[in-house]
Coordinates of C-alpha atoms in Angstrom, one line a residue:
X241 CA 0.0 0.0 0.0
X242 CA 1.5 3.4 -1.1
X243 CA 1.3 6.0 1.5
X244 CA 2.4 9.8 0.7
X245 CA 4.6 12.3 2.8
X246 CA 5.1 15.8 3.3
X247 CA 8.7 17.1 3.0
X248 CA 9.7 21.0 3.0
X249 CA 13.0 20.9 4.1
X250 CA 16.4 19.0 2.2
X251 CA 19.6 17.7 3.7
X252 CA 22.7 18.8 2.1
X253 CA 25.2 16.5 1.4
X254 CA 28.1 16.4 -1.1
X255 CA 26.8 15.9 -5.1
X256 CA 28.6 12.4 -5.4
X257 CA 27.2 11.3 -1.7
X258 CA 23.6 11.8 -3.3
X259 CA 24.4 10.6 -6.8
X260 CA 25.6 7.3 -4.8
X261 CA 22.3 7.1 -3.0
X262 CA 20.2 7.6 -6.3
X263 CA 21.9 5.1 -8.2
X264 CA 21.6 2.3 -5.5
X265 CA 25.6 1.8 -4.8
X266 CA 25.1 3.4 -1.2
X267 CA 22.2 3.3 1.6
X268 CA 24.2 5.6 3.9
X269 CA 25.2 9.1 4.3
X270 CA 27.2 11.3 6.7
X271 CA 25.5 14.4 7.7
X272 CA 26.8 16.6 10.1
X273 CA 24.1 16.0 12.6
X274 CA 22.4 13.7 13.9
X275 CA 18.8 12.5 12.4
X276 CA 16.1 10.9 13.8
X277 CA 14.7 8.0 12.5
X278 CA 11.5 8.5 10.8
X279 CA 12.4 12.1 9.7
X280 CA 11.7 12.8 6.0
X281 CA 13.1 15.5 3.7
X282 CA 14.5 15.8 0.1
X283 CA 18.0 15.5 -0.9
X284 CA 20.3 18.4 -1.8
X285 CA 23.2 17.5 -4.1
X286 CA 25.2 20.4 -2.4
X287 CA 28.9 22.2 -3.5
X288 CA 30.1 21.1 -0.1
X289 CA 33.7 21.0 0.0
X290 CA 35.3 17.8 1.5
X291 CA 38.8 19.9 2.0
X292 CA 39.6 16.7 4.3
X293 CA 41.5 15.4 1.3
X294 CA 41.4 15.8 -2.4
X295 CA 38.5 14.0 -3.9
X296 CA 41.0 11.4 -5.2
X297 CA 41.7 9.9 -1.9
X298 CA 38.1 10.9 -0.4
X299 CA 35.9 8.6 -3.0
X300 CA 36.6 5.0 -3.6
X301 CA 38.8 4.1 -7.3
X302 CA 35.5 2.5 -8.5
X303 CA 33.3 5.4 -7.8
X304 CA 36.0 8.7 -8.6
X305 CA 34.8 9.3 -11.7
X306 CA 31.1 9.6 -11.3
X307 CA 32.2 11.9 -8.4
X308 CA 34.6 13.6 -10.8
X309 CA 31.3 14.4 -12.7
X310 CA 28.7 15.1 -10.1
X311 CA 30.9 18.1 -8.6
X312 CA 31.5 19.2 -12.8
X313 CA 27.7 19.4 -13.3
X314 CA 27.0 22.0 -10.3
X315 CA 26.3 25.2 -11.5
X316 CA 26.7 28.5 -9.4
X317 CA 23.1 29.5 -10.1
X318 CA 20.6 26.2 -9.5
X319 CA 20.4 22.5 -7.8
X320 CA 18.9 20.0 -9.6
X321 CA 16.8 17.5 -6.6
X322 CA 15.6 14.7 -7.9
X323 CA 15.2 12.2 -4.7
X324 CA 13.7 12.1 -1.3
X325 CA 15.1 10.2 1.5
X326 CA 13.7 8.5 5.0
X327 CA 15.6 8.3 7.8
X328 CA 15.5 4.6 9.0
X329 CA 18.9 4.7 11.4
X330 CA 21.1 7.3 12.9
X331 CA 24.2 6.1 15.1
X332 CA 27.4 7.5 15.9
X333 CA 30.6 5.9 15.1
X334 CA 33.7 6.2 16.9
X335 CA 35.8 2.7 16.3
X336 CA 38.4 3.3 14.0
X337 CA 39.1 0.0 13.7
X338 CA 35.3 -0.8 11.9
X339 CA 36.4 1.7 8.9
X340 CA 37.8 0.2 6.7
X341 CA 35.2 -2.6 6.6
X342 CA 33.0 0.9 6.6
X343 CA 34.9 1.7 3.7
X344 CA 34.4 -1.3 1.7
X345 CA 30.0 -1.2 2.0
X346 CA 30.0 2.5 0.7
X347 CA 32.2 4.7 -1.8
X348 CA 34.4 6.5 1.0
X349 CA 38.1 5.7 1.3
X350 CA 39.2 4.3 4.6
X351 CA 42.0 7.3 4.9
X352 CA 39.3 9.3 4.6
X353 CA 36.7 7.9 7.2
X354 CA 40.1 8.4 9.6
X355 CA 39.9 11.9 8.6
X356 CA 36.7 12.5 9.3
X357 CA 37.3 10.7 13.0
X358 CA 40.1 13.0 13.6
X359 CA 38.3 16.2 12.6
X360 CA 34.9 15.2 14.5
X361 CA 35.7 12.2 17.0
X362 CA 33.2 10.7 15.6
X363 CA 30.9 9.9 12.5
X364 CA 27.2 10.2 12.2
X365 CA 26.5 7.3 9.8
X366 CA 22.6 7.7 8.7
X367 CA 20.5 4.8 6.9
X368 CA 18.7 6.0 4.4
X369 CA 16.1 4.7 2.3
X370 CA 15.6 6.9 -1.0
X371 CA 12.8 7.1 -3.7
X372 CA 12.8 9.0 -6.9
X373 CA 10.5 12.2 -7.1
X374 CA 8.4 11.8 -10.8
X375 CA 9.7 15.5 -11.8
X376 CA 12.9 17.3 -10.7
X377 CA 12.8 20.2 -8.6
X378 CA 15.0 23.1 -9.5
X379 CA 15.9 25.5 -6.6
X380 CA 18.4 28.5 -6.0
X381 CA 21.8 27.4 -4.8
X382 CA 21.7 27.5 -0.8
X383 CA 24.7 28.3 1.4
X384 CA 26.1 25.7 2.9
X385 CA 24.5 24.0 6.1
X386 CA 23.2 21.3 7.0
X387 CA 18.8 21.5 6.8
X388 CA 17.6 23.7 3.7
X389 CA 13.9 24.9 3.3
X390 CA 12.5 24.1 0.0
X391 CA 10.8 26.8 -2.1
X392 CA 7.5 25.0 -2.0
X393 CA 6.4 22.3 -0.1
X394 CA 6.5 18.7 -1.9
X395 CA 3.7 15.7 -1.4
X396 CA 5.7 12.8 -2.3
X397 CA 5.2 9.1 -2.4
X398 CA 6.8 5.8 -1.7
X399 CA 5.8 4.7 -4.9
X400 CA 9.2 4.8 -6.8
X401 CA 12.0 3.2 -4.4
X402 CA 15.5 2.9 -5.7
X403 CA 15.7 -0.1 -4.2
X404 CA 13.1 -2.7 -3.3
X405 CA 11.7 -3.3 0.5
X406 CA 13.9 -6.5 0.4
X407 CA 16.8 -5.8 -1.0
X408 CA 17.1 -2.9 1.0
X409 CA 16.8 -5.2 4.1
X410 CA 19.4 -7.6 3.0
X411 CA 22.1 -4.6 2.3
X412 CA 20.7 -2.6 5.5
X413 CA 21.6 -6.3 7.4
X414 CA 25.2 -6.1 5.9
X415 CA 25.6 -2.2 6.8
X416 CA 24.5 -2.8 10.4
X417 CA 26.8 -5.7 10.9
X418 CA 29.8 -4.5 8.4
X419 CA 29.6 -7.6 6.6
X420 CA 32.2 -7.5 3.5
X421 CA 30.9 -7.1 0.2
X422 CA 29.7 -10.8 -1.4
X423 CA 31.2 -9.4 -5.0
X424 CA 34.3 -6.6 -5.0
X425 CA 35.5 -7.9 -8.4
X426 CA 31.9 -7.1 -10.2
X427 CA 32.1 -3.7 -8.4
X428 CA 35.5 -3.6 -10.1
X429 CA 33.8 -5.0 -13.2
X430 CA 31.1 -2.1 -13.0
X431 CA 33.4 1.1 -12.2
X432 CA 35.2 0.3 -15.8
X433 CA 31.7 -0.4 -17.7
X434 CA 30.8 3.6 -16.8
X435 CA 31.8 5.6 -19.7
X436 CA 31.5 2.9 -22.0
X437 CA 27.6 2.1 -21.6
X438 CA 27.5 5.9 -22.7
X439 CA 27.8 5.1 -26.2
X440 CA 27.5 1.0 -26.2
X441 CA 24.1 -0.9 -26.2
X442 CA 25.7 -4.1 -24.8
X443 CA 27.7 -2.3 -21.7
X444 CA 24.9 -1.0 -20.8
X445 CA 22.8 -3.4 -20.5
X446 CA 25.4 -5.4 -18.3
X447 CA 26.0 -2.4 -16.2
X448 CA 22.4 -2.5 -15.5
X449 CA 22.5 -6.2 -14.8
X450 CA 25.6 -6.3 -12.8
X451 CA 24.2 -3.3 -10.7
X452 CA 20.9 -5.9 -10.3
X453 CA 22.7 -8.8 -9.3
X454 CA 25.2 -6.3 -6.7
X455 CA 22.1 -5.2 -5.3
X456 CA 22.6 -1.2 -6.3
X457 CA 19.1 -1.3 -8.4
X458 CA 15.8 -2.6 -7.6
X459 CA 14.6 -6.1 -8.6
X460 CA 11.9 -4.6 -11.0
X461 CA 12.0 -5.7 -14.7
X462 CA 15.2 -4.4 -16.5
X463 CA 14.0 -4.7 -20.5
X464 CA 16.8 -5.4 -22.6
X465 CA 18.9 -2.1 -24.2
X466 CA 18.0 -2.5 -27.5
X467 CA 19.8 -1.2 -30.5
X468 CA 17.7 0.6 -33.5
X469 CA 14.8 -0.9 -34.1
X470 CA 12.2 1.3 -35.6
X471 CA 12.4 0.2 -39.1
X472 CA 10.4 -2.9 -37.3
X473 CA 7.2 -0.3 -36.7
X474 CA 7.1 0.3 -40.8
X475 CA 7.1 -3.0 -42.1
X476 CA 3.2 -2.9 -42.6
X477 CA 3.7 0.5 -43.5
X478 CA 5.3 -0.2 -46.5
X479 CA 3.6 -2.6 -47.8
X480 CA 0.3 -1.1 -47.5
X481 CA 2.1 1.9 -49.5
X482 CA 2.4 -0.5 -52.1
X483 CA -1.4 -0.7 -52.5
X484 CA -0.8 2.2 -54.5
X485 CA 0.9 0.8 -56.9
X486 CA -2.2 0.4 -59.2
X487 CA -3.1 3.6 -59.9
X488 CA 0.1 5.0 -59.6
X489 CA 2.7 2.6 -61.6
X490 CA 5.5 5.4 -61.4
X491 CA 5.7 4.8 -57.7
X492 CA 8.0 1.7 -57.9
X493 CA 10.4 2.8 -55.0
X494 CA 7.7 1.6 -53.2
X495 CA 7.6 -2.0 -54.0
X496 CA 11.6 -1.9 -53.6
X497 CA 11.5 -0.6 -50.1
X498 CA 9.0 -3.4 -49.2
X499 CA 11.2 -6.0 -50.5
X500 CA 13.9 -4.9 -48.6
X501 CA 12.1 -4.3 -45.2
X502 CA 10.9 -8.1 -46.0
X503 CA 14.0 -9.5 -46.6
X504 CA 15.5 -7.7 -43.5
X505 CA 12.8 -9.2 -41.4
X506 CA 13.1 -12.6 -42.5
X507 CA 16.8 -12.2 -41.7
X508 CA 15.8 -10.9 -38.6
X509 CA 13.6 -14.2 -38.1
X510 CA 17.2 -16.1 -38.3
X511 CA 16.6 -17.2 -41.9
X512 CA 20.1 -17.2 -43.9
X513 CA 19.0 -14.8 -47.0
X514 CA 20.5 -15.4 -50.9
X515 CA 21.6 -11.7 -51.3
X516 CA 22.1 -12.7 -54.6
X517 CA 18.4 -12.7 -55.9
X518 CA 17.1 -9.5 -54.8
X519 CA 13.8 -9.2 -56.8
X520 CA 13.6 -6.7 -59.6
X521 CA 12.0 -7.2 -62.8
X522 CA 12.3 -11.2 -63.9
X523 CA 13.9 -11.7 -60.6
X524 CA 12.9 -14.0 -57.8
X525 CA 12.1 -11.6 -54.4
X526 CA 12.9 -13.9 -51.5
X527 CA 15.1 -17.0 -51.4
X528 CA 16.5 -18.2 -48.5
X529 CA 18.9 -21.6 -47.3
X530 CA 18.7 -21.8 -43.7
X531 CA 17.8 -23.4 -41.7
X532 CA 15.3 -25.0 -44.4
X533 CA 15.1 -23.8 -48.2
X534 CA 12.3 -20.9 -48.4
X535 CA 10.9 -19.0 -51.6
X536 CA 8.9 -16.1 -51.7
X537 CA 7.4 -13.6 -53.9
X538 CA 6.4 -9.6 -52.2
X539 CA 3.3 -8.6 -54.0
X540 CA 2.4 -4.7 -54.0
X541 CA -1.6 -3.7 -54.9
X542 CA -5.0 -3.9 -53.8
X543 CA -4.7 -7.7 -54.9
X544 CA -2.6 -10.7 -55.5
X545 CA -3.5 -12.2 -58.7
X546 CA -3.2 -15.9 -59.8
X547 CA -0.4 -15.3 -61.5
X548 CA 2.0 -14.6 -58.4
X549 CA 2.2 -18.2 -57.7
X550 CA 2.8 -18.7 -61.4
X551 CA 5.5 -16.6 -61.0
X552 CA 7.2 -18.0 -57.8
X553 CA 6.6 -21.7 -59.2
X554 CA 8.5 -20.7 -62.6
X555 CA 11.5 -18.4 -60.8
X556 CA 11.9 -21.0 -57.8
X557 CA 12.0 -24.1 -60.0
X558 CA 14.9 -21.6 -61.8
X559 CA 16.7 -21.2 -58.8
X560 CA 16.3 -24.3 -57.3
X561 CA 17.1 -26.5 -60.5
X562 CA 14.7 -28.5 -60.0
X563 CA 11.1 -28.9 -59.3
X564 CA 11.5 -31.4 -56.7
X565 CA 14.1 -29.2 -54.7
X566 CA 10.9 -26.6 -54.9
X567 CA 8.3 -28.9 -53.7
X568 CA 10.1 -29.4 -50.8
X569 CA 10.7 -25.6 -50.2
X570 CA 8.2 -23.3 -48.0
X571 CA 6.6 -21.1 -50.5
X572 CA 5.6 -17.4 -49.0
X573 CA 3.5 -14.7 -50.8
X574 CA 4.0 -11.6 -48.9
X575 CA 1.8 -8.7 -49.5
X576 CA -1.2 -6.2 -48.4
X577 CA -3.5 -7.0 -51.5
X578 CA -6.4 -9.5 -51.0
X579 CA -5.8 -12.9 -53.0
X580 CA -7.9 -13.4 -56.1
X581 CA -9.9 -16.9 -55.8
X582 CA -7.5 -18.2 -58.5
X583 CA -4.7 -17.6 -56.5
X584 CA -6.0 -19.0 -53.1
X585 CA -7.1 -21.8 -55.4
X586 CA -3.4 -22.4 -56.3
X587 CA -2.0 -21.9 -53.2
X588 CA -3.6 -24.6 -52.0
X589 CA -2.5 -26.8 -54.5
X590 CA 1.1 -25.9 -54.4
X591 CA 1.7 -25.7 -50.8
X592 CA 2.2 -21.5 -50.8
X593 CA 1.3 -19.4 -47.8
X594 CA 0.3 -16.1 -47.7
X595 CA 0.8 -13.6 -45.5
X596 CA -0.2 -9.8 -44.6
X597 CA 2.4 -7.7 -44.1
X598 CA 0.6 -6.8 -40.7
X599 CA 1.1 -10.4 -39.8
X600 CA 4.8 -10.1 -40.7
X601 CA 5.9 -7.3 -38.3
X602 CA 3.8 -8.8 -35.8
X603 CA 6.5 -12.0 -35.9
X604 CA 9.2 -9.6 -36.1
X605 CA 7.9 -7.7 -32.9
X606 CA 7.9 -10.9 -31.0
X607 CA 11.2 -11.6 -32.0
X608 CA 12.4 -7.9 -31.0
X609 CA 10.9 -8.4 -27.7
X610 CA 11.9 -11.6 -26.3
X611 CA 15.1 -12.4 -28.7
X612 CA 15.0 -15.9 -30.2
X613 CA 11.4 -16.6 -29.2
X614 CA 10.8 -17.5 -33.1
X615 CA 11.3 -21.3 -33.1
X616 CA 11.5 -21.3 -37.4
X617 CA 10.9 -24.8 -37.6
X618 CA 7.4 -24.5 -35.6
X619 CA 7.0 -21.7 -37.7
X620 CA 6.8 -23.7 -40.0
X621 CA 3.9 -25.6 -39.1
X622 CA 2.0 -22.8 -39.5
X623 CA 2.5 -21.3 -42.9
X624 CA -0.7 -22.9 -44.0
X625 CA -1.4 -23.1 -47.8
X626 CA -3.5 -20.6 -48.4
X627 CA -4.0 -17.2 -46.3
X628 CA -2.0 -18.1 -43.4
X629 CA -2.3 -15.1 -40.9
X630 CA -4.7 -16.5 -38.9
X631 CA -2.4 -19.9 -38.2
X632 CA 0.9 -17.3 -37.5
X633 CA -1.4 -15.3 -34.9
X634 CA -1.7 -18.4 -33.5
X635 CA 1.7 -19.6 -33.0
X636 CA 2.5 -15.6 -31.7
X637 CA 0.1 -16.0 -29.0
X638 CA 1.4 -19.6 -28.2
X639 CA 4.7 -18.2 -27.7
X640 CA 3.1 -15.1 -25.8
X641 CA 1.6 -17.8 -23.9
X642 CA 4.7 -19.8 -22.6
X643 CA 6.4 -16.9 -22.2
X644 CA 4.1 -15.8 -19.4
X645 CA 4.0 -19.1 -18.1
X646 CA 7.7 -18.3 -17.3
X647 CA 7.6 -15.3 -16.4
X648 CA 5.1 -16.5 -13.7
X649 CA 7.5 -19.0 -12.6
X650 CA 10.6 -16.8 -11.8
X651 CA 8.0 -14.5 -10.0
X652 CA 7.2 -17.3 -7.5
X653 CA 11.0 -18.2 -7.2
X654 CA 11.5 -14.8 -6.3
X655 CA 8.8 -14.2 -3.9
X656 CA 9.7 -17.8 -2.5
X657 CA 13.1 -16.5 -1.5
X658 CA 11.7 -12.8 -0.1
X659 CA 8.7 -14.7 1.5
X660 CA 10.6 -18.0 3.7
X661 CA 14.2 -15.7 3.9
X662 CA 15.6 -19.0 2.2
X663 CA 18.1 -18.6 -1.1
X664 CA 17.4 -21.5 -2.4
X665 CA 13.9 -23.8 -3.2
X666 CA 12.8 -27.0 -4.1
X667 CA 10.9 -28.3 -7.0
X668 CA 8.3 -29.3 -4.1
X669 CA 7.9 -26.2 -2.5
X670 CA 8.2 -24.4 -5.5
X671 CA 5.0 -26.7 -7.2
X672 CA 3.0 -26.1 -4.2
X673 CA 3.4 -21.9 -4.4
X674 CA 2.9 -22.1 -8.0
X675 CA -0.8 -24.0 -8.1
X676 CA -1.4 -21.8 -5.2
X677 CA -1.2 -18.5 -7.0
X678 CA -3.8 -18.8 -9.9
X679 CA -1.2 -19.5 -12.8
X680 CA -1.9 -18.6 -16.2
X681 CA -1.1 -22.4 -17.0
X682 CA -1.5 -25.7 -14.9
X683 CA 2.2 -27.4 -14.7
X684 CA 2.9 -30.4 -13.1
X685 CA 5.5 -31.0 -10.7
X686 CA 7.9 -32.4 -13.7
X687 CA 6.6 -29.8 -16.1
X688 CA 7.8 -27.3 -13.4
X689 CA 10.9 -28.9 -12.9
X690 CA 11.8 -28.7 -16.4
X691 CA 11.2 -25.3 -16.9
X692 CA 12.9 -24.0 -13.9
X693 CA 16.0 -26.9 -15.5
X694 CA 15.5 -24.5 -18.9
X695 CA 15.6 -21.3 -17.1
X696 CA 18.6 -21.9 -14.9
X697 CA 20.8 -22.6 -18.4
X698 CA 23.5 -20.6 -18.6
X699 CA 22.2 -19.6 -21.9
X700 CA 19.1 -17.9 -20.3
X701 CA 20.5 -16.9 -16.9
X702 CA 16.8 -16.5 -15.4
X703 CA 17.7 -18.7 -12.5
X704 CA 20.5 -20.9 -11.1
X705 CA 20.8 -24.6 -10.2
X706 CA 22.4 -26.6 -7.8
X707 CA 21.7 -30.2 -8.9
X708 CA 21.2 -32.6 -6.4
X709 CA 21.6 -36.5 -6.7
X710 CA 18.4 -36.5 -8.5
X711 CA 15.8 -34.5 -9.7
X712 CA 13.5 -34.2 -6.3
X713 CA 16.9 -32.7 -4.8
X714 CA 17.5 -30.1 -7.3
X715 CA 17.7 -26.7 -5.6
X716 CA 17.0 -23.5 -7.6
X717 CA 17.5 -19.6 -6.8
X718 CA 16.2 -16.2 -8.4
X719 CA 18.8 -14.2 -10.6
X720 CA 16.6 -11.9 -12.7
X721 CA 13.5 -11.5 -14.1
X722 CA 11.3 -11.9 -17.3
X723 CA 9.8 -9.0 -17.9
X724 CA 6.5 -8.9 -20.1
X725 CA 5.9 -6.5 -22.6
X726 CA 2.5 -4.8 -23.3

């Protein structure tokens, strides 16, 4: 249940301190006083000198140069806050010799946690749990000190933790008892992934995973970083430009820019494409070698006439050498037209499919969103003869299907572990949560085991497996999850 608060005043604390919090590497802060627990207030990414030491030997190697940037981006003018915090500890720390253990849970140096302890006697080490605010506030620059009153008053939420309610129990756990780091080399891993997911798809989609797995982001759905896809939103597009075609036979750009966009989203599919038919007048539009042999024609206008498959019979039997090489071969119509009788009467015959170019980017889309969902060969099975759109929205909404299945599964891993405080589950326990918590499918206990066995591959990474002696002592854990798309 979400519950709102009323904050007017900010804490101040250094720019890199409150970047740290933000992105989920830190829960803890050092203000200059001390707060009590329950307060709430905004946080102020303030100028504040550390003059204890240079910022260097303040910050932590892994974290120096997103401090490096977070003191660069202050302006003399305006704060940028985006973040509110509450207070959920306060304690004061005196033991030198807990530092550098300190040192290693958060992004100060140990040198300079001594500092600090030499300057003040002592540290005021605050737990803080942080959420988002939907819009940044911009406010005047405020001397330095330690409380600042906002310009307005803000109602804020809980509704947008950076980290979840568990995960910020398990690293509150390890910051109350100094527990080392589980992972120092992925922190290492992550520090040197910074600039580089700037301007790289891939890093930055590990950074965000490694962050997940470290525990510095929340356990809510991270979609894949994708690169350019938007030529996948014009495939039916194009080839309902092509309609035109009729009326205006100067317009044959058209029909070449559909061939294309179908030939890159059969490639896209995992087909291996002939690059050296490419359509054109007397040419053959589609032929492609893997994983099976596939020939196909792209049809522009308001209708596919009979002789199309006259046409993909006499160029495929061309290419193919021979007509029993072509019998064997899936045969796709591709266009926007609706098929004469003749031709639907001849599609039959001859084993061709025919599909809407609606129907095509829909395949495409699934494939885009959950990356090697397309299983070609099942495909297949459902490029009827004959208008074959209804059969592929079929198999899209199978896939959909076990996909969610899936998805549901690594939800009740997860909630398994957050629920009984245990890191790893049986198949048993596992099958009794998952009849238990109206499933969009009914699996049985070796279904279930199967799919978390699939899951836990190191080629999907949903999940992890320690296998036992047999399959009843199987163990499984949560790692990520699978989001769905809308």
């Amino acid at each position: 249940m979400s519950y709102s608060v009323f904050v007017d005043t900010a804490l101040q604390l250094p720019a890199p301190d409150v970047e740290a919090l933000i992105e989920g590497r830190v829960i803890a802060a050092m203000p200059r006083i001390f707060i009590e627990p329950g307060r709430s207030f905004a946080l102020y990414p303030a100028n504040i000198s550390i003059n204890l030491l240079p910022p260097e030997q303040y910050y932590r190697s892994s974290f120096l140069p997103i401090a490096n940037t977070s003191f660069s981006q202050l302006t003399s003018e305006t704060i940028l806050i985006k973040a509110w915090a509450k207070c959920e500890f306060c304690k004061i720390l005196d033991d030198r010799e807990s530092l550098e253990a300190l040192s290693q849970l958060t992004v100060w140096t140990t040198e300079a946690l001594q500092q600090i302890i030499l300057q003040r006697r002592y540290i005021f080490l605050t737990h803080l749990r942080v959420y988002l605010l939907p819009q940044p506030l911009e406010m005047p620059v405020h001397p330095s000190g330690n409380f600042v009153s906002l310009p307005k008053s803000l109602t804020v939420t809980d509704s947008t933790p950076v980290l979840s309610e568990s995960i910020f129990a398990k690293r509150r756990q390890k910051l109350e008892k100094l527990e080392p780091p589980e992972d120092p080399q992925l922190e290492e891993l992550q520090s040197a992934l910074v600039h580089l997911s700037t301007t790289n798809p891939k890093a930055k989609q590990l950074d965000a995973e490694i962050k997940m797995f470290l525990g510095w982001s929340s356990d809510k759905p991270v979609k894949p970083i994708k690169p350019d896809l938007a030529w996948i939103n014009t495939i039916a597009a194009l080839g309902n430009r092509t309609k035109e075609l009729d009326t205006n036979k100067s317009n044959y750009q058209a029909g070449t820019d559909f061939e294309i966009v179908v030939r890159d989203s059969l490639e896209f599919l995992g087909f291996t494409i002939d690059y050296a038919h490419k359509g054109g007048a007397g040419g053959l539009d589609l032929l492609c070698s893997k994983p099976y042999p596939l020939v196909g024609e792209c049809k522009a206008g308001k209708k596919i006439p009979n002789d199309t498959a006259v046409q993909l019979l006499n160029l495929g039997t061309l290419r193919l050498k021979d007509k029993e090489t072509l019998a064997k071969a899936t045969k796709l119509i591709i266009g926007p037209g609706v098929p004469t009788p003749q031709l639907m009467d001849a599609a039959k015959v001859h084993g061709m499919a025919i599909m809407n170019p609606e129907t095509l980017e829909n395949l495409v889309k699934l494939q885009s969103n959950y990356p090697n969902s397309v299983d070609l060969f099942k495909l297949k099975n459902y490029l009827k003869p004959g208008q074959s759109d209804d059969e592929v929205a079929k198999y899209i909404e199978q896939v959909e299907q076990e996909i969610k299945v899936r998805s549901h599964v690594l939800s009740i891993l997860k909630k398994y572990h957050e629920n009984s405080g245990s890191e790893q589950a049986s198949v048993d326990a596992l099958s009794g949560a998952y009849s238990m918590s109206n499933p969009p499918k009914k699996l049985s206990r070796e279904e279930l085991h199967e799919m978390l066995v699939e899951l836990s591959s190191p080629l999907t990474g949903y999940a992890g497996r320690i296998k036992g002696e047999n399959s009843g002592r199987d163990r499984f854990y949560f790692l990520r999850d699978l989001p769905l798309n809308d």
